[in-house]
Amino acid sequence: MSTWHNWARTEAASPRRFDTPSTVDDLVAVVAGAARRGDRVKAVGAGHSFTGVAVTDGTMISLDEMSGILSAEPTPTGALVTVYAGTRLRELSALLWAMGLALPNLGDIDVQSIAGAVSTGTHGTGTQFTGLAASVRALTMVLADGSVAECSPEHDPALFEAARLGLGALGVLATLTLECVPAFRLRAHEAPASLSETLADVESVRTGVDHFEFYWFPHTDGVLTKHNTRLDGPAPVQPVGRIRGLVDDELLSNGLFSAFQQVGTRAPAAIPPLNRVASRALSARTFVDRSYRVFASNRRVRFREMEYAVPAETLPAVIREIETWLRESDTRIGFPVEVRFAAPDDVWMSTAYGRETAYVAVHQYHRREHRAYFEAVEQIMRAVDGRPHWGKLHERTADDLRPTYPRFDDFLAVRDRVDPGRMFANPYLDRVLGV
């Protein structure tokens, strides 16, 4: 096949074979064929990971043809919904809504496959809510020997715990059973604010709002805050008007923002004043819409990203450290720093395992150099025991990741059991899990 690239163009692969199975039996046949050829195997979804987690020179499997809802079993709090692993989040949310259901939380983009999202630790924001992997209640996976493993907390619980966030290191996900909730709306209030006030009030705000996040514009004291409050039931909605949506979400958030990035690439000295304009360009607005339409937004400006999960109480100091480094360096950053929050969870390889978490994501326009900035931020994050997002850029290795994940060796033991020959390994996994 021709060369595959991820969305960010940070990774490329030229696999010897590219397969698109449409059933579990097809997937078994593909994995078995790769085993006979001695190929390594990687599954790929939307390619929205910035790391090389899906890269292979052997057999690459697209799960796009394995899409849709298989079953839904009502529960007292919603339903257990079984879906094919290749289902894109945007499609899944619409299908669930038609059934009167929703995913309890989502990240800020929804183009990923559900398998890719859970396998790399995709999360949203909200101190009472966990990432997507924590909502997985059962799964089926094709292993290196061609067998189909069905696992849950009751059946092969070790494999289940590892595979909920498995990095593609254990096998190829075929189906996932997700705990879904009754459909709900979100009342969104978005408004500019100051970084100083936001950090001063962050503890009360993050715990007092269902879903709170903010975007800080470097070289300024300006932030854009987002307060999302859950409203029971699917109706009524009061979405952003068509004209306001075109102006805010298309013209300002994508069109003008793209132009600012291009100007900043040619003239980095212009970035601080451009950021001051950007931080004031979006005026306050309040609207109500379906949950998934509020959680996710369209992102068309290409960038590089690194995100770290830090103990929530360290957030103000971390942001101030980044601010200090930027002030003392010659680096100019035109992309806002995104801050979100999550509840502790018990998923072995989750970045929020066992602690209340703040997520700090830094970005750089794809035509500008990002390494010095990301390296400096990574050192700040490591000083507070930060954990890097598995699907975003970082330089960590197995040796220095092990101490921050209490179940790291348990995960490796499961990997040794189900993939002793490392059919699903690749250079990225060799670095973060060890050879």
Short mmCIF file of C-alpha atoms in Angstrom, two decimals:
data_model
loop_
_atom_site.label_atom_id
_atom_site.label_comp_id
_atom_site.label_asym_id
_atom_site.label_seq_id
_atom_site.Cartn_x
_atom_site.Cartn_y
_atom_site.Cartn_z
CA MET A 1 0.00 0.00 0.00
CA SER A 2 1.03 3.65 -0.15
CA THR A 3 2.52 5.31 2.90
CA TRP A 4 0.14 5.82 5.83
CA HIS A 5 0.36 9.06 7.83
CA ASN A 6 -1.30 10.00 11.07
CA TRP A 7 -3.40 13.18 11.26
CA ALA A 8 -0.61 15.31 12.69
CA ARG A 9 1.94 14.05 10.14
CA THR A 10 4.28 13.16 13.00
CA GLU A 11 4.33 9.46 12.07
CA ALA A 12 4.33 7.44 8.86
CA ALA A 13 4.29 3.76 8.00
CA SER A 14 4.67 1.61 4.88
CA PRO A 15 3.18 -1.74 5.91
CA ARG A 16 3.64 -4.77 3.72
CA ARG A 17 -0.08 -5.51 3.96
CA PHE A 18 -3.20 -3.50 4.73
CA ASP A 19 -6.42 -5.30 5.69
CA THR A 20 -9.95 -4.09 6.42
CA PRO A 21 -11.88 -6.94 8.09
CA SER A 22 -15.62 -6.48 8.49
CA THR A 23 -16.39 -9.27 10.99
CA VAL A 24 -14.70 -10.89 13.95
CA ASP A 25 -14.07 -14.00 11.84
CA ASP A 26 -12.39 -11.82 9.20
CA LEU A 27 -10.22 -10.27 11.90
CA VAL A 28 -9.20 -13.70 13.18
CA ALA A 29 -8.21 -14.72 9.65
CA VAL A 30 -6.12 -11.56 9.19
CA VAL A 31 -4.24 -12.06 12.46
CA ALA A 32 -3.71 -15.77 11.74
CA GLY A 33 -2.38 -14.94 8.27
CA ALA A 34 0.04 -12.42 9.72
CA ALA A 35 1.24 -15.00 12.22
CA ARG A 36 1.99 -17.47 9.41
CA ARG A 37 3.98 -14.80 7.57
CA GLY A 38 5.82 -13.75 10.70
CA ASP A 39 4.43 -10.21 10.43
CA ARG A 40 3.98 -7.81 13.25
CA VAL A 41 0.44 -6.44 13.45
CA LYS A 42 -1.03 -3.07 14.37
CA ALA A 43 -4.62 -1.88 14.25
CA VAL A 44 -5.31 1.71 13.25
CA GLY A 45 -8.37 3.89 13.72
CA ALA A 46 -8.53 7.54 12.76
CA GLY A 47 -4.78 8.07 13.14
CA HIS A 48 -5.32 10.81 15.72
CA SER A 49 -2.50 9.71 18.01
CA PHE A 50 0.56 11.92 17.73
CA THR A 51 2.84 9.05 18.77
CA GLY A 52 3.86 5.97 16.79
CA VAL A 53 1.52 3.71 18.75
CA ALA A 54 -0.11 2.36 15.53
CA VAL A 55 2.96 2.23 13.29
CA THR A 56 4.09 -1.06 11.71
CA ASP A 57 6.02 -2.30 8.70
CA GLY A 58 4.11 -5.60 8.83
CA THR A 59 0.32 -5.91 8.67
CA MET A 60 -1.78 -2.83 9.36
CA ILE A 61 -5.44 -3.42 10.13
CA SER A 62 -8.12 -0.79 9.66
CA LEU A 63 -11.19 -1.44 11.79
CA ASP A 64 -13.35 1.01 9.84
CA GLU A 65 -15.52 -1.78 8.42
CA MET A 66 -16.18 -3.11 11.93
CA SER A 67 -18.55 -0.38 12.98
CA GLY A 68 -21.91 -0.03 14.67
CA ILE A 69 -23.88 -1.09 17.73
CA LEU A 70 -24.34 -4.83 18.30
CA SER A 71 -26.61 -4.86 21.36
CA ALA A 72 -27.93 -2.83 24.28
CA GLU A 73 -28.93 -4.27 27.65
CA PRO A 74 -30.91 -1.93 29.93
CA THR A 75 -29.59 -1.32 33.44
CA PRO A 76 -30.97 0.71 36.38
CA THR A 77 -28.63 3.59 35.44
CA GLY A 78 -28.71 3.38 31.64
CA ALA A 79 -27.55 0.50 29.47
CA LEU A 80 -24.63 -1.75 28.66
CA VAL A 81 -24.02 -1.18 24.96
CA THR A 82 -21.80 -3.50 22.91
CA VAL A 83 -20.19 -1.92 19.86
CA TYR A 84 -17.72 -2.89 17.17
CA ALA A 85 -14.26 -1.58 17.95
CA GLY A 86 -13.96 0.48 14.78
CA THR A 87 -17.01 2.65 15.49
CA ARG A 88 -16.10 6.34 15.38
CA LEU A 89 -17.09 8.33 18.44
CA ARG A 90 -19.12 10.83 16.42
CA GLU A 91 -21.15 8.05 14.82
CA LEU A 92 -21.53 6.22 18.13
CA SER A 93 -22.83 9.31 19.92
CA ALA A 94 -25.50 9.88 17.27
CA LEU A 95 -26.56 6.22 17.37
CA LEU A 96 -26.77 6.27 21.16
CA TRP A 97 -28.80 9.48 21.13
CA ALA A 98 -31.38 7.84 18.88
CA MET A 99 -31.69 5.15 21.57
CA GLY A 100 -32.07 7.70 24.37
CA LEU A 101 -28.51 7.09 25.59
CA ALA A 102 -25.15 8.84 25.76
CA LEU A 103 -21.55 8.25 26.72
CA PRO A 104 -21.05 9.76 30.18
CA ASN A 105 -18.15 11.94 29.06
CA LEU A 106 -16.20 12.73 25.90
CA GLY A 107 -13.01 14.47 24.88
CA ASP A 108 -12.88 17.63 22.80
CA ILE A 109 -12.67 15.81 19.48
CA ASP A 110 -14.81 12.86 18.39
CA VAL A 111 -13.27 11.60 15.14
CA GLN A 112 -11.42 8.69 16.79
CA SER A 113 -12.51 5.07 16.78
CA ILE A 114 -13.75 3.81 20.13
CA ALA A 115 -10.93 1.23 20.16
CA GLY A 116 -8.26 3.84 19.55
CA ALA A 117 -9.77 6.21 22.11
CA VAL A 118 -9.90 3.72 24.97
CA SER A 119 -6.54 2.15 24.07
CA THR A 120 -4.65 5.44 24.39
CA GLY A 121 -6.51 6.96 27.34
CA THR A 122 -8.78 9.55 25.72
CA HIS A 123 -10.62 11.57 28.36
CA GLY A 124 -12.81 14.62 28.76
CA THR A 125 -13.08 16.94 31.73
CA GLY A 126 -15.00 16.91 35.01
CA THR A 127 -13.88 16.09 38.55
CA GLN A 128 -16.67 13.51 38.92
CA PHE A 129 -16.00 11.78 35.62
CA THR A 130 -13.37 9.39 34.30
CA GLY A 131 -11.86 8.72 30.90
CA LEU A 132 -13.50 6.48 28.30
CA ALA A 133 -11.52 3.37 29.31
CA ALA A 134 -13.15 3.36 32.75
CA SER A 135 -16.59 2.96 31.13
CA VAL A 136 -15.60 -0.34 29.46
CA ARG A 137 -17.37 -3.25 31.15
CA ALA A 138 -16.37 -6.14 28.85
CA LEU A 139 -14.49 -6.67 25.61
CA THR A 140 -13.47 -9.19 23.00
CA MET A 141 -9.98 -9.25 21.57
CA VAL A 142 -8.16 -11.30 18.94
CA LEU A 143 -4.88 -12.50 20.41
CA ALA A 144 -1.58 -13.38 18.76
CA ASP A 145 -2.46 -17.08 18.53
CA GLY A 146 -5.66 -16.25 16.63
CA SER A 147 -7.96 -17.02 19.55
CA VAL A 148 -10.81 -14.71 20.51
CA ALA A 149 -10.60 -13.72 24.16
CA GLU A 150 -13.81 -12.59 25.87
CA CYS A 151 -13.02 -10.87 29.12
CA SER A 152 -14.69 -8.90 31.88
CA PRO A 153 -14.21 -8.39 35.64
CA GLU A 154 -15.62 -11.91 36.09
CA HIS A 155 -13.88 -13.68 33.20
CA ASP A 156 -10.09 -13.38 32.89
CA PRO A 157 -10.08 -10.20 34.98
CA ALA A 158 -6.33 -9.59 34.58
CA LEU A 159 -6.61 -9.47 30.79
CA PHE A 160 -9.68 -7.26 31.11
CA GLU A 161 -7.94 -4.77 33.38
CA ALA A 162 -4.93 -4.59 31.10
CA ALA A 163 -6.92 -4.45 27.86
CA ARG A 164 -9.21 -1.61 28.96
CA LEU A 165 -6.27 0.65 28.17
CA GLY A 166 -3.99 -1.70 26.31
CA LEU A 167 -2.01 0.55 23.93
CA GLY A 168 -2.57 -2.01 21.19
CA ALA A 169 0.08 -4.14 22.92
CA LEU A 170 -2.06 -7.16 23.79
CA GLY A 171 -4.10 -7.91 20.68
CA VAL A 172 -6.69 -6.34 18.39
CA LEU A 173 -9.93 -5.21 19.97
CA ALA A 174 -13.01 -6.54 18.20
CA THR A 175 -15.91 -5.39 20.40
CA LEU A 176 -16.34 -3.34 23.55
CA THR A 177 -19.21 -3.20 26.02
CA LEU A 178 -19.65 0.31 27.41
CA GLU A 179 -21.62 1.60 30.36
CA CYS A 180 -23.85 4.29 28.91
CA VAL A 181 -26.19 6.73 30.65
CA PRO A 182 -29.56 8.24 29.71
CA ALA A 183 -29.24 10.95 27.09
CA PHE A 184 -28.55 14.38 28.59
CA ARG A 185 -28.01 17.92 27.43
CA LEU A 186 -25.29 20.35 28.42
CA ARG A 187 -25.75 24.00 29.21
CA ALA A 188 -22.51 25.55 28.03
CA HIS A 189 -21.26 28.90 29.24
CA GLU A 190 -18.07 30.10 27.60
CA ALA A 191 -16.42 33.36 28.58
CA PRO A 192 -13.07 35.15 28.60
CA ALA A 193 -11.35 35.60 31.97
CA SER A 194 -7.91 36.25 33.43
CA LEU A 195 -5.39 33.54 34.22
CA SER A 196 -4.74 35.05 37.65
CA GLU A 197 -8.41 34.90 38.68
CA THR A 198 -8.90 31.46 37.15
CA LEU A 199 -5.98 29.93 39.03
CA ALA A 200 -7.01 31.62 42.26
CA ASP A 201 -10.51 30.11 42.01
CA VAL A 202 -9.64 26.86 40.23
CA GLU A 203 -10.23 24.55 43.19
CA SER A 204 -13.78 25.74 43.83
CA VAL A 205 -14.66 26.02 40.14
CA ARG A 206 -13.34 22.64 39.06
CA THR A 207 -15.29 20.89 41.84
CA GLY A 208 -18.38 23.08 41.53
CA VAL A 209 -19.05 22.66 37.80
CA ASP A 210 -19.87 19.34 36.13
CA HIS A 211 -17.35 19.88 33.33
CA PHE A 212 -14.88 22.76 33.57
CA GLU A 213 -11.91 23.54 31.38
CA PHE A 214 -9.94 26.56 30.30
CA TYR A 215 -7.54 27.65 27.60
CA TRP A 216 -4.67 29.97 28.51
CA PHE A 217 -3.12 32.10 25.77
CA PRO A 218 0.66 32.18 26.42
CA HIS A 219 2.39 35.56 26.84
CA THR A 220 -0.91 37.00 28.15
CA ASP A 221 -3.08 36.85 31.27
CA GLY A 222 -6.04 35.89 29.10
CA VAL A 223 -7.99 32.63 29.21
CA LEU A 224 -11.17 31.26 27.70
CA THR A 225 -13.22 29.33 30.26
CA LYS A 226 -15.83 26.66 29.55
CA HIS A 227 -18.44 25.70 32.15
CA ASN A 228 -20.67 22.80 31.08
CA THR A 229 -23.61 21.81 33.29
CA ARG A 230 -25.55 18.57 32.79
CA LEU A 231 -29.31 18.79 32.19
CA ASP A 232 -31.43 15.64 32.35
CA GLY A 233 -33.27 14.51 29.24
CA PRO A 234 -32.86 14.93 25.50
CA ALA A 235 -34.94 18.13 24.95
CA PRO A 236 -35.35 21.03 24.55
CA VAL A 237 -32.12 22.41 23.15
CA GLN A 238 -31.06 25.97 22.41
CA PRO A 239 -28.00 25.52 20.19
CA VAL A 240 -25.69 28.25 19.01
CA GLY A 241 -27.37 30.16 16.20
CA ARG A 242 -26.21 29.48 12.67
CA ILE A 243 -24.63 32.90 12.17
CA ARG A 244 -23.01 32.97 15.62
CA GLY A 245 -21.70 29.46 15.05
CA LEU A 246 -20.20 30.40 11.70
CA VAL A 247 -18.51 33.45 13.22
CA ASP A 248 -17.23 31.86 16.44
CA ASP A 249 -16.50 28.28 15.45
CA GLU A 250 -15.57 28.63 11.80
CA LEU A 251 -14.27 32.16 11.25
CA LEU A 252 -12.60 32.86 14.61
CA SER A 253 -11.70 29.41 16.00
CA ASN A 254 -10.49 27.98 12.69
CA GLY A 255 -10.14 30.62 9.94
CA LEU A 256 -8.73 33.61 11.84
CA PHE A 257 -6.81 31.33 14.19
CA SER A 258 -5.15 29.64 11.21
CA ALA A 259 -4.20 33.03 9.80
CA PHE A 260 -2.68 34.02 13.15
CA GLN A 261 -0.58 30.84 13.15
CA GLN A 262 0.72 31.56 9.67
CA VAL A 263 1.62 35.13 10.60
CA GLY A 264 3.33 33.91 13.77
CA THR A 265 5.35 31.40 11.78
CA ARG A 266 6.75 34.18 9.59
CA ALA A 267 7.10 36.73 12.41
CA PRO A 268 7.32 35.11 15.88
CA ALA A 269 7.59 38.53 17.53
CA ALA A 270 3.98 39.14 16.49
CA ILE A 271 2.70 36.16 18.52
CA PRO A 272 2.19 37.89 21.92
CA PRO A 273 0.03 40.71 20.49
CA LEU A 274 -1.84 38.19 18.32
CA ASN A 275 -2.52 36.09 21.42
CA ARG A 276 -3.89 39.15 23.19
CA VAL A 277 -6.29 39.68 20.30
CA ALA A 278 -7.24 35.98 20.22
CA SER A 279 -7.93 35.89 23.97
CA ARG A 280 -10.49 38.69 23.56
CA ALA A 281 -11.92 37.71 20.17
CA LEU A 282 -14.48 35.21 21.45
CA SER A 283 -17.14 36.95 23.52
CA ALA A 284 -19.20 35.23 26.21
CA ARG A 285 -21.96 32.91 25.04
CA THR A 286 -24.40 30.46 26.60
CA PHE A 287 -26.24 27.66 24.79
CA VAL A 288 -27.84 24.27 25.36
CA ASP A 289 -27.36 21.27 23.09
CA ARG A 290 -26.98 17.52 22.99
CA SER A 291 -24.11 16.45 25.23
CA TYR A 292 -21.86 15.14 22.47
CA ARG A 293 -22.30 18.28 20.38
CA VAL A 294 -21.07 20.42 23.26
CA PHE A 295 -18.20 18.19 24.34
CA ALA A 296 -16.54 17.99 20.91
CA SER A 297 -15.51 20.73 18.49
CA ASN A 298 -14.04 20.86 15.00
CA ARG A 299 -10.27 21.31 14.87
CA ARG A 300 -8.89 21.96 11.41
CA VAL A 301 -5.66 23.80 12.23
CA ARG A 302 -2.92 21.18 12.31
CA PHE A 303 -0.64 21.09 15.34
CA ARG A 304 1.67 19.02 17.51
CA GLU A 305 0.56 18.22 21.06
CA MET A 306 1.93 16.96 24.35
CA GLU A 307 -0.35 16.41 27.33
CA TYR A 308 0.48 15.49 30.91
CA ALA A 309 -1.68 14.34 33.79
CA VAL A 310 -0.56 15.88 37.08
CA PRO A 311 -1.95 15.72 40.63
CA ALA A 312 -4.77 18.27 40.64
CA GLU A 313 -3.35 20.23 43.54
CA THR A 314 -0.14 20.97 41.61
CA LEU A 315 -1.89 22.70 38.70
CA PRO A 316 -1.41 26.37 39.66
CA ALA A 317 2.31 25.87 40.28
CA VAL A 318 2.70 23.95 37.01
CA ILE A 319 1.05 26.71 34.97
CA ARG A 320 3.17 29.37 36.65
CA GLU A 321 6.32 27.34 35.92
CA ILE A 322 5.39 27.18 32.23
CA GLU A 323 4.68 30.91 32.27
CA THR A 324 8.08 31.60 33.84
CA TRP A 325 9.92 29.46 31.29
CA LEU A 326 8.19 31.22 28.41
CA ARG A 327 9.00 34.62 29.87
CA GLU A 328 12.68 33.74 30.27
CA SER A 329 13.10 32.01 26.89
CA ASP A 330 12.96 33.26 23.34
CA THR A 331 10.19 30.78 22.47
CA ARG A 332 6.91 32.24 21.27
CA ILE A 333 3.81 30.04 21.39
CA GLY A 334 0.69 30.91 19.43
CA PHE A 335 -1.44 27.96 20.60
CA PRO A 336 -3.36 28.10 23.89
CA VAL A 337 -2.55 25.75 26.76
CA GLU A 338 -5.55 23.52 27.48
CA VAL A 339 -6.40 22.54 31.07
CA ARG A 340 -8.94 19.87 32.02
CA PHE A 341 -9.73 17.67 35.03
CA ALA A 342 -10.68 14.07 35.82
CA ALA A 343 -11.73 11.86 38.70
CA PRO A 344 -9.45 9.08 39.92
CA ASP A 345 -9.97 5.70 38.27
CA ASP A 346 -8.72 2.12 38.66
CA VAL A 347 -7.65 1.42 35.06
CA TRP A 348 -4.13 0.03 35.31
CA MET A 349 -2.47 2.19 32.65
CA SER A 350 -4.72 5.22 33.00
CA THR A 351 -3.04 8.58 33.52
CA ALA A 352 -5.66 9.25 36.24
CA TYR A 353 -5.04 5.96 38.09
CA GLY A 354 -5.57 6.47 41.79
CA ARG A 355 -5.52 10.26 41.97
CA GLU A 356 -7.51 13.41 41.25
CA THR A 357 -6.00 14.70 38.05
CA ALA A 358 -5.46 17.90 36.13
CA TYR A 359 -4.53 17.59 32.46
CA VAL A 360 -2.25 20.19 30.91
CA ALA A 361 -1.91 20.05 27.12
CA VAL A 362 0.59 22.17 25.22
CA HIS A 363 0.50 22.64 21.46
CA GLN A 364 2.59 24.07 18.68
CA TYR A 365 1.58 24.91 15.11
CA HIS A 366 2.75 22.13 12.81
CA ARG A 367 5.01 24.42 10.77
CA ARG A 368 6.93 25.62 13.81
CA GLU A 369 9.55 23.89 15.94
CA HIS A 370 8.09 22.35 19.10
CA ARG A 371 10.94 20.43 20.70
CA ALA A 372 12.45 23.03 23.05
CA TYR A 373 9.03 24.00 24.38
CA PHE A 374 7.86 20.42 24.87
CA GLU A 375 11.15 19.39 26.50
CA ALA A 376 10.93 22.25 28.98
CA VAL A 377 7.30 21.51 29.82
CA GLU A 378 8.05 17.81 30.19
CA GLN A 379 10.67 18.55 32.83
CA ILE A 380 8.16 20.69 34.73
CA MET A 381 5.61 17.87 34.57
CA ARG A 382 8.08 15.19 35.66
CA ALA A 383 8.96 17.21 38.74
CA VAL A 384 5.38 16.73 40.03
CA ASP A 385 5.12 13.04 39.00
CA GLY A 386 3.27 13.81 35.79
CA ARG A 387 2.11 11.02 33.50
CA PRO A 388 2.20 11.56 29.72
CA HIS A 389 -0.84 10.91 27.55
CA TRP A 390 -0.09 7.69 25.66
CA GLY A 391 -1.29 9.10 22.34
CA LYS A 392 0.54 12.43 22.49
CA LEU A 393 4.16 13.41 22.11
CA HIS A 394 6.59 12.74 24.95
CA GLU A 395 10.06 11.30 25.52
CA ARG A 396 9.43 8.96 28.45
CA THR A 397 10.69 5.36 28.62
CA ALA A 398 9.67 2.21 30.44
CA ASP A 399 12.31 2.72 33.13
CA ASP A 400 11.01 6.10 34.22
CA LEU A 401 7.33 5.34 33.64
CA ARG A 402 7.29 2.26 35.87
CA PRO A 403 7.53 4.18 39.19
CA THR A 404 4.48 6.33 38.43
CA TYR A 405 2.18 3.41 37.50
CA PRO A 406 1.55 1.05 40.46
CA ARG A 407 0.21 -1.68 38.12
CA PHE A 408 2.88 -1.31 35.41
CA ASP A 409 4.45 -4.71 36.05
CA ASP A 410 1.03 -6.36 36.27
CA PHE A 411 0.32 -5.02 32.80
CA LEU A 412 3.63 -6.40 31.51
CA ALA A 413 2.87 -9.81 33.02
CA VAL A 414 -0.39 -9.97 31.07
CA ARG A 415 1.44 -8.91 27.93
CA ASP A 416 4.01 -11.66 28.42
CA ARG A 417 1.18 -14.19 28.74
CA VAL A 418 -0.88 -13.21 25.69
CA ASP A 419 1.83 -11.96 23.31
CA PRO A 420 5.13 -13.59 24.28
CA GLY A 421 6.44 -13.27 20.70
CA ARG A 422 5.60 -9.54 20.57
CA MET A 423 3.44 -9.74 17.45
CA PHE A 424 1.85 -6.44 18.47
CA ALA A 425 5.06 -4.62 19.36
CA ASN A 426 6.57 -1.67 17.54
CA PRO A 427 9.29 0.91 18.31
CA TYR A 428 6.99 3.14 20.36
CA LEU A 429 5.84 0.27 22.56
CA ASP A 430 9.41 -0.96 22.89
CA ARG A 431 10.29 2.45 24.33
CA VAL A 432 7.39 2.89 26.75
CA LEU A 433 6.92 -0.75 27.80
CA GLY A 434 10.39 -2.16 27.29
CA VAL A 435 11.66 -4.75 24.84
#
